[in-house]
Coordinates of C-alpha atoms and ligand atoms in Angstrom, one line a residue:
M28 CA 7.6 -14.1 -12.7
R29 CA 10.5 -12.9 -10.6
V30 CA 9.7 -10.8 -7.6
L31 CA 12.0 -8.8 -5.0
I32 CA 10.9 -7.8 -1.9
I33 CA 12.9 -5.1 0.0
G34 CA 13.2 -5.4 3.8
G35 CA 13.5 -8.0 6.5
G36 CA 10.8 -7.7 9.0
G37 CA 7.4 -9.3 9.8
R38 CA 5.6 -7.3 7.0
E39 CA 8.3 -8.5 4.6
H40 CA 7.8 -12.1 5.6
A41 CA 4.0 -12.0 5.2
L42 CA 4.5 -10.2 1.7
A43 CA 7.0 -12.8 0.5
W44 CA 4.7 -15.7 1.7
K45 CA 1.5 -14.1 0.0
V46 CA 3.5 -13.3 -3.3
A47 CA 5.2 -16.6 -3.4
S48 CA 1.8 -18.3 -3.3
S49 CA 0.6 -16.7 -6.6
A50 CA 0.6 -19.3 -9.5
R51 CA 2.2 -16.6 -11.6
V52 CA 5.4 -16.2 -9.4
T53 CA 8.3 -18.4 -10.1
Q54 CA 10.8 -16.9 -7.9
V55 CA 10.7 -14.3 -4.8
F56 CA 13.8 -12.8 -3.7
I57 CA 14.0 -10.8 -0.2
A58 CA 16.8 -8.5 0.6
P59 CA 17.8 -8.8 3.3
G60 CA 15.0 -11.1 4.5
N61 CA 15.3 -13.2 7.8
A62 CA 15.3 -16.7 8.7
G63 CA 11.6 -17.2 8.2
T64 CA 11.5 -15.6 4.6
A65 CA 14.5 -18.2 3.7
L66 CA 12.4 -21.2 4.4
E67 CA 9.3 -20.1 2.4
A68 CA 8.9 -22.3 -1.0
K69 CA 10.1 -20.2 -4.1
C70 CA 11.9 -17.7 -1.6
Q71 CA 15.6 -16.9 -1.3
N72 CA 17.3 -14.2 0.8
V73 CA 19.8 -11.8 -0.8
A74 CA 22.3 -10.2 1.4
I75 CA 21.7 -6.7 0.3
N76 CA 20.8 -3.9 3.1
A77 CA 17.1 -2.4 2.3
E78 CA 18.8 0.8 2.0
D79 CA 21.5 0.1 -0.5
I80 CA 19.6 1.4 -3.5
A81 CA 22.6 1.0 -5.9
S82 CA 23.0 -2.6 -5.1
L83 CA 19.4 -3.5 -5.1
L84 CA 19.1 -1.9 -8.7
S85 CA 22.1 -3.7 -10.2
F86 CA 20.7 -7.3 -8.5
A87 CA 17.1 -6.4 -10.0
Q88 CA 18.9 -5.5 -13.4
K89 CA 21.0 -8.5 -13.2
E90 CA 18.5 -11.2 -12.3
G91 CA 15.7 -9.9 -14.5
I92 CA 13.3 -8.9 -11.7
D93 CA 9.8 -8.3 -13.1
L94 CA 8.5 -6.6 -9.9
T95 CA 9.9 -5.1 -7.0
I96 CA 7.8 -4.4 -3.6
V97 CA 9.2 -2.2 -1.0
G98 CA 8.2 -3.0 2.4
P99 CA 9.9 -0.2 4.7
E100 CA 9.8 3.4 4.6
G101 CA 13.5 3.9 4.7
P102 CA 14.2 3.0 0.9
L103 CA 11.1 4.8 0.0
V104 CA 12.0 8.0 1.5
L105 CA 15.6 7.9 -0.2
G106 CA 13.8 7.4 -3.7
I107 CA 14.1 3.9 -4.5
V108 CA 11.1 3.9 -6.7
D109 CA 12.4 7.0 -8.4
A110 CA 15.7 5.0 -9.1
F111 CA 14.1 2.0 -10.4
T112 CA 11.4 3.4 -12.6
T113 CA 14.1 5.7 -14.3
V114 CA 15.6 2.6 -15.5
G115 CA 12.6 1.0 -16.5
L116 CA 12.0 -1.5 -13.7
R117 CA 8.6 -1.7 -12.0
C118 CA 8.8 -0.9 -8.4
F119 CA 5.7 -1.0 -6.2
G120 CA 5.6 2.2 -3.9
P121 CA 5.3 5.9 -3.6
S122 CA 8.0 8.2 -5.2
K123 CA 10.5 10.1 -3.0
V124 CA 8.3 13.4 -3.0
C125 CA 5.3 11.4 -2.1
A126 CA 7.0 9.4 0.6
Q127 CA 7.4 12.7 2.3
L128 CA 4.0 12.1 3.8
E129 CA 5.9 9.9 6.2
G130 CA 9.4 11.0 6.1
S131 CA 8.3 14.6 7.4
K132 CA 5.5 15.3 9.8
A133 CA 5.6 19.1 9.2
F134 CA 5.2 18.3 5.5
S135 CA 2.1 15.9 6.2
K136 CA 0.5 18.3 8.8
E137 CA 0.7 21.2 6.3
F138 CA -0.6 19.0 3.1
L139 CA -3.6 17.9 5.5
T140 CA -4.2 21.5 6.6
R141 CA -4.2 23.0 3.0
H142 CA -6.6 20.2 1.9
Q143 CA -8.9 20.4 4.9
I144 CA -8.6 16.8 6.1
P145 CA -9.2 16.5 9.6
T146 CA -6.3 16.6 11.9
A147 CA -5.0 17.9 15.3
R148 CA -4.1 21.5 15.4
Y149 CA -0.4 21.9 15.4
A150 CA 2.5 24.3 15.0
R151 CA 6.1 23.7 13.7
F152 CA 9.3 25.0 15.2
T153 CA 13.0 25.1 14.2
K154 CA 15.3 26.0 17.2
A155 CA 15.6 29.4 15.5
T156 CA 11.7 29.9 15.6
F157 CA 10.8 28.1 18.7
D158 CA 8.1 29.9 20.9
P159 CA 7.9 28.7 24.5
T160 CA 4.6 30.8 24.9
F161 CA 3.0 28.5 22.3
V162 CA 3.6 25.5 24.4
M163 CA 2.6 27.3 27.6
A164 CA -0.8 28.2 26.0
Q165 CA -1.6 24.6 25.2
R166 CA -3.6 22.4 27.7
P167 CA -1.7 19.1 28.7
P168 CA -1.1 16.4 27.7
I169 CA 0.8 18.2 24.8
V170 CA 2.0 16.0 22.0
V171 CA 5.8 16.6 20.6
K172 CA 7.0 15.1 17.4
A173 CA 10.3 15.0 15.7
D174 CA 9.8 15.9 11.9
G175 CA 11.8 13.0 10.5
L176 CA 11.9 9.5 10.8
A177 CA 12.8 8.4 14.1
A178 CA 11.8 4.7 13.9
G179 CA 8.7 4.9 15.8
K180 CA 10.3 6.9 18.7
G181 CA 9.8 10.4 17.6
V182 CA 6.6 11.2 19.4
V183 CA 6.3 12.0 23.0
I184 CA 3.0 12.8 24.9
A185 CA 4.0 15.2 27.6
A186 CA 2.1 15.2 30.8
T187 CA 3.1 18.6 31.6
H188 CA 4.3 21.9 30.3
E189 CA 7.8 21.2 31.8
E190 CA 8.1 17.8 30.2
A191 CA 7.1 19.2 26.8
L192 CA 9.6 22.1 26.8
D193 CA 12.2 19.7 28.0
T194 CA 11.5 17.2 25.1
I195 CA 11.4 19.9 22.7
E196 CA 15.1 20.9 23.9
Q197 CA 16.1 17.4 23.7
M198 CA 14.9 17.0 20.1
F199 CA 16.7 20.5 19.1
N200 CA 19.8 19.1 20.7
G201 CA 19.8 16.1 18.4
A202 CA 18.4 13.2 20.6
F203 CA 16.8 12.1 17.2
G204 CA 19.6 13.4 15.0
A205 CA 18.5 15.5 12.3
A206 CA 15.0 14.1 12.4
G207 CA 14.6 16.6 15.3
D208 CA 15.8 19.7 13.6
T209 CA 12.1 20.5 13.0
V210 CA 9.5 19.8 15.8
V211 CA 5.8 19.6 15.4
V212 CA 3.8 20.5 18.7
E213 CA 0.2 19.3 18.4
E214 CA -3.2 19.2 20.5
F215 CA -3.8 15.6 22.1
L216 CA -6.6 13.7 20.6
Q217 CA -8.9 11.6 22.4
G218 CA -10.8 8.5 20.6
E219 CA -9.9 5.1 19.3
E220 CA -7.2 4.4 16.9
V221 CA -7.5 2.7 13.6
S222 CA -5.2 1.6 10.8
F223 CA -6.7 2.2 7.6
I224 CA -4.5 1.1 4.7
V225 CA -5.3 1.3 1.1
M226 CA -3.7 0.7 -2.4
V227 CA -3.3 3.8 -4.6
D228 CA -2.8 3.8 -8.3
G229 CA -2.4 7.6 -8.6
T230 CA -6.3 8.1 -9.1
H231 CA -7.9 5.3 -7.8
T232 CA -7.9 3.6 -4.3
L233 CA -8.7 0.0 -3.2
A234 CA -9.3 -0.3 0.7
L235 CA -7.8 -3.3 2.1
A236 CA -9.3 -4.9 5.2
T237 CA -9.4 -2.9 8.3
A238 CA -6.9 -3.4 11.1
Q239 CA -6.2 -2.2 14.9
D240 CA -2.6 -2.3 16.3
H241 CA -1.5 -2.0 19.8
K242 CA 1.1 0.4 20.2
R243 CA 2.2 0.2 23.8
L244 CA 4.3 -2.4 25.0
L245 CA 2.5 -3.7 28.0
D246 CA -1.0 -5.0 28.8
H247 CA -4.0 -2.2 29.1
D248 CA -2.2 0.0 26.9
A249 CA 0.4 0.8 29.4
G250 CA 4.4 1.2 28.9
P251 CA 6.1 3.2 26.1
N252 CA 5.1 3.3 22.3
T253 CA 6.4 0.7 20.3
G254 CA 6.3 -0.1 16.6
G255 CA 3.4 -2.3 17.4
M256 CA 3.0 -5.3 19.7
G257 CA 0.0 -7.0 17.7
A258 CA -2.7 -6.2 15.2
Y259 CA -6.1 -7.7 14.4
S260 CA -8.3 -7.7 11.4
P261 CA -11.1 -6.6 10.8
A262 CA -11.5 -3.4 13.1
P263 CA -15.1 -3.9 14.3
V264 CA -15.0 -0.2 15.3
V265 CA -15.1 0.5 11.6
T266 CA -18.6 0.3 10.5
E267 CA -19.9 0.6 7.3
A268 CA -20.8 4.1 8.1
L269 CA -17.4 5.0 9.3
H270 CA -15.7 3.3 6.4
T271 CA -17.5 5.3 4.1
R272 CA -16.7 8.7 6.1
I273 CA -12.9 7.8 6.3
M274 CA -12.9 7.3 2.5
R275 CA -14.7 10.5 1.8
E276 CA -13.1 12.5 4.4
V277 CA -9.4 11.2 4.5
I278 CA -8.5 8.9 1.8
E279 CA -10.4 10.5 -1.3
P280 CA -9.0 14.1 -0.4
T281 CA -5.6 13.0 0.2
V282 CA -5.3 11.0 -3.2
A283 CA -6.9 13.9 -5.1
G284 CA -4.8 16.6 -3.1
L285 CA -1.7 14.5 -4.1
M286 CA -2.5 14.5 -7.8
A287 CA -3.7 18.2 -7.5
D288 CA -0.2 19.2 -5.9
G289 CA 1.5 17.3 -8.9
M290 CA 2.7 14.4 -7.2
P291 CA 0.4 11.4 -8.0
Y292 CA 0.6 8.7 -5.2
V293 CA 1.2 5.0 -6.1
G294 CA 1.6 2.3 -3.2
F295 CA 0.3 1.3 -0.1
L296 CA -0.9 4.2 2.0
Y297 CA -1.6 4.0 5.6
A298 CA -3.5 6.4 7.6
G299 CA -3.2 6.3 11.2
L300 CA -6.5 7.8 12.5
M301 CA -8.1 8.7 15.6
I302 CA -11.8 8.2 15.7
A303 CA -13.4 10.9 17.7
A304 CA -16.4 10.3 19.9
D305 CA -18.4 12.0 17.1
G306 CA -17.0 9.8 14.6
T307 CA -14.6 12.3 12.9
P308 CA -11.6 10.5 11.7
N309 CA -8.7 12.5 12.7
V310 CA -5.3 11.8 11.0
L311 CA -2.6 11.0 13.4
E312 CA 0.0 10.1 10.9
F313 CA 0.5 8.8 7.4
N314 CA 2.7 6.2 6.5
C315 CA 3.8 5.6 2.9
R316 CA 3.7 1.7 3.3
F317 CA 2.1 -1.1 4.8
G318 CA 2.0 -1.2 8.5
D319 CA 3.9 -3.7 10.6
P320 CA 2.4 -6.0 12.4
E321 CA -0.8 -5.0 10.4
T322 CA 0.3 -6.9 7.4
Q323 CA 0.6 -10.2 9.1
P324 CA -3.1 -10.3 10.1
I325 CA -4.4 -8.7 6.9
L326 CA -2.7 -10.7 4.4
M327 CA -3.6 -14.1 6.0
R328 CA -7.1 -13.1 5.2
L329 CA -6.5 -11.9 1.5
Q330 CA -7.9 -14.3 -0.8
S331 CA -7.0 -12.7 -4.0
D332 CA -3.7 -12.7 -5.6
L333 CA -1.7 -9.7 -4.5
V334 CA 0.5 -9.6 -7.3
D335 CA -2.7 -9.0 -9.5
L336 CA -3.8 -6.2 -7.2
I337 CA -0.1 -4.6 -7.2
E338 CA 0.1 -4.8 -11.2
A339 CA -3.7 -3.1 -11.2
A340 CA -2.0 -0.3 -9.3
L341 CA 0.9 -0.1 -11.2
S342 CA -1.0 0.3 -14.5
G343 CA -3.6 2.5 -13.2
T344 CA -6.5 0.2 -13.3
L345 CA -7.4 -0.4 -9.7
N346 CA -11.0 0.5 -10.4
Q347 CA -11.3 -2.6 -12.4
V348 CA -10.3 -5.2 -9.7
T349 CA -11.7 -6.1 -6.2
A350 CA -10.2 -7.8 -3.0
A351 CA -11.8 -10.9 -1.7
W352 CA -11.2 -11.4 2.2
D353 CA -11.4 -14.4 4.3
P354 CA -14.3 -13.6 6.5
R355 CA -12.5 -15.2 9.6
R356 CA -11.0 -13.0 12.2
A357 CA -7.1 -12.9 12.1
V358 CA -5.2 -11.9 15.2
G359 CA -1.3 -11.3 15.3
V360 CA 0.6 -11.5 18.7
V361 CA 4.3 -9.9 18.4
L362 CA 6.9 -12.0 20.4
A363 CA 9.6 -9.5 21.3
A364 CA 13.1 -9.5 22.9
Q365 CA 14.0 -8.5 26.5
H366 CA 14.5 -4.8 26.8
Y367 CA 12.5 -3.9 23.6
P368 CA 11.8 -0.9 22.6
D369 CA 15.3 0.5 24.2
T370 CA 18.1 -1.9 23.7
P371 CA 16.8 -5.0 22.8
R372 CA 18.7 -8.5 23.9
V373 CA 19.9 -10.3 20.6
D374 CA 21.4 -13.7 19.8
D375 CA 19.4 -16.1 21.6
V376 CA 18.4 -19.3 20.3
I377 CA 14.5 -19.7 19.6
S378 CA 13.0 -23.1 20.5
G379 CA 9.7 -24.4 19.5
L380 CA 9.3 -23.1 16.3
N381 CA 8.8 -26.8 14.8
V382 CA 6.1 -27.5 17.3
A383 CA 4.5 -24.3 16.3
A384 CA 4.8 -25.2 12.7
A385 CA 2.4 -28.1 13.2
L386 CA -0.4 -26.1 14.7
P387 CA -3.0 -24.0 13.0
G388 CA -2.0 -20.5 12.1
K389 CA 1.3 -19.0 11.0
V390 CA 4.3 -17.9 12.5
F391 CA 5.7 -14.8 10.8
H392 CA 9.6 -13.9 11.7
A393 CA 11.0 -10.5 11.9
A394 CA 14.1 -10.0 13.7
T395 CA 15.6 -13.8 13.3
R396 CA 18.7 -15.2 11.7
Q397 CA 19.8 -18.6 11.0
R398 CA 22.9 -19.8 12.7
A399 CA 23.8 -23.4 11.6
T400 CA 21.0 -25.3 12.8
D401 CA 19.4 -22.8 15.1
V402 CA 17.1 -19.8 14.6
M403 CA 18.5 -16.7 16.7
T404 CA 16.9 -13.5 18.0
S405 CA 18.4 -10.6 16.0
G406 CA 16.5 -7.4 17.3
G407 CA 13.5 -6.2 19.0
R408 CA 10.2 -7.5 17.5
V409 CA 11.3 -11.3 17.0
L410 CA 8.0 -13.0 15.7
C411 CA 4.5 -12.5 15.2
A412 CA 2.2 -15.4 15.7
V413 CA -1.1 -15.2 13.6
G414 CA -4.3 -17.2 14.6
R415 CA -7.4 -17.2 12.6
G416 CA -11.1 -18.1 13.5
A417 CA -14.8 -17.5 13.2
T418 CA -14.8 -15.3 16.3
V419 CA -12.1 -13.0 17.7
A420 CA -11.9 -15.1 20.8
E421 CA -11.0 -18.1 18.5
A422 CA -8.5 -16.5 16.4
C423 CA -6.7 -15.4 19.9
Q424 CA -6.9 -19.0 21.5
Q425 CA -5.0 -20.1 17.8
A426 CA -2.6 -17.2 18.2
Y427 CA -1.9 -17.7 21.9
A428 CA -1.4 -21.6 21.6
L429 CA 1.5 -20.5 18.7
V430 CA 2.9 -18.3 21.3
T431 CA 3.0 -20.9 24.1
A432 CA 4.9 -23.2 22.0
I433 CA 7.6 -20.9 21.4
R434 CA 10.5 -19.9 23.6
F435 CA 13.4 -17.6 24.1
P436 CA 15.1 -16.1 27.1
G437 CA 13.5 -12.8 28.0
M438 CA 10.6 -13.1 25.6
Q439 CA 8.0 -10.4 26.0
Y440 CA 4.4 -10.1 24.7
R441 CA 1.0 -8.7 25.4
Q442 CA -1.6 -11.1 26.9
D443 CA -4.6 -8.9 25.7
I444 CA -4.0 -8.4 21.9
G445 CA -7.6 -8.0 20.6
Y446 CA -9.2 -6.8 23.7
R447 CA -11.1 -3.8 22.1
A448 CA -12.7 -6.5 19.3
L449 CA -13.2 -9.0 22.1
A450 CA -15.3 -6.8 24.0
R451 CA -17.2 -5.7 21.2
E452 CA -17.8 -9.3 20.3
T453 CA -19.0 -10.1 23.9
A454 CA -21.5 -7.3 23.9
S455 CA -23.0 -8.3 20.8
V456 CA -23.6 -11.9 22.0
Ligands
AMP520 P1 2.5 8.8 15.0 O1 4.0 8.2 14.9 O2 2.5 10.2 14.7 O3 1.3 7.9 14.8 O4 2.4 8.9 16.7 C1 2.7 7.4 17.4 C2 1.5 7.3 18.5 O5 1.3 8.5 19.2 C3 0.2 7.3 17.7 O6 -0.2 5.8 17.3 C4 -0.9 7.6 18.8 O7 -1.1 6.6 19.8 C5 -0.1 8.6 19.5 N1 -0.2 10.1 19.0 C6 0.3 10.7 18.0 N2 -0.3 11.9 17.9 C7 -1.3 12.1 18.7 C8 -2.2 13.1 19.3 N3 -2.2 14.3 18.5 N4 -3.1 12.8 20.0 C9 -3.1 11.8 20.8 N5 -2.3 10.7 20.5 C10 -1.5 10.8 19.7
LIG521 N1 2.0 -0.7 13.1 C1 2.5 0.6 12.9 C2 3.2 0.9 11.7 O1 3.5 0.0 10.8 O2 3.7 1.9 11.7

């Protein structure tokens, strides 16, 4: 079987590595991939941009690709799945209309409200309909979101009314391009964040292992929001009882609601949840794809063949398969470039990858590229070092041993990945 993976980040490296481990797979192409995907067995990079759907489609046809797996949201929102399925190619991910769950915050808030799925109260505005009295009536902090895709930067938690009004004005004035033409203003929710990711086949769902992400740049959850500075699986906060609640109150009504609305959802579905003190799983956001960096620790724990699971999802038989998980904990630490998330420094040589390769655990590449014999940095989140262990503490030790082996100028990473799970572990000993 010949598989094409779309994207070039850490998530796609983990997907390529996992798919290549399937005995059924003979070759994996990654478009565009990175320096890490190029080195995996059976894997080959293809120099096509992840959003160049016409070129991806003709590549898949020419190469006789049996299955395409889409990593990032960009091509999904542009309709890559519709384009591939129209010509009879199997492509795993949601259709263009379903991808609006991530592509438009206003769309997803309306959907959540219509189907009575727990989420923060909100209002949506355009420049023409904006009503500052609504903002003044909120109690800070006030959450302001650009409607469209903004590479994880379109959410501002404003500490004051003035900051909220200022942010909204900047969004209307194009700070996030067309993504800010519509703005969602919502209530600030307290609680603990969880990444809950499932596979969906239109009707049935298969919950993947739970995970937690660290969105802020700095230790102790300080600094600006990022795409994610590290993640671990499982998330001990998700007890069996909470898992049941999330499935019943969020996942099942979402999948049924999409079907009822005439847009059956197929693909990975990521619910970003804020678990309230009373256990209510409030939806902060939907992503129409696997998480990055959650994919890296989650797939390090998946024992089943991912290709089998994806094929079941594409044929509407997810209810007939189960996923087996390694009971060990997995912790992934992101190594980011200097000045990430604003204007990351690039083109530095990364050293120590060969040392890390001899250690237990796995280093997934994200923004890397090969130049002659060197691996160079090429963007914000450069690598993700994943360790495993019987305890979170052991998994952290393994991950940070990998981190210590690697160096590049300006490298930044959090020292406290997994702290919530570690605290729970210590409390339960
Ligand atoms: P989003 O892209 O919508 O997930 O927002 C990015 C981050 O902002 C989330 O991961 C949360 O940490 C935070 N956030 C978003 N919405 C809210 C909210 N209503 N209350 C509190 N924090 C929020
Ligand atoms: N780690 C958060 C995301 O994938 O959006």
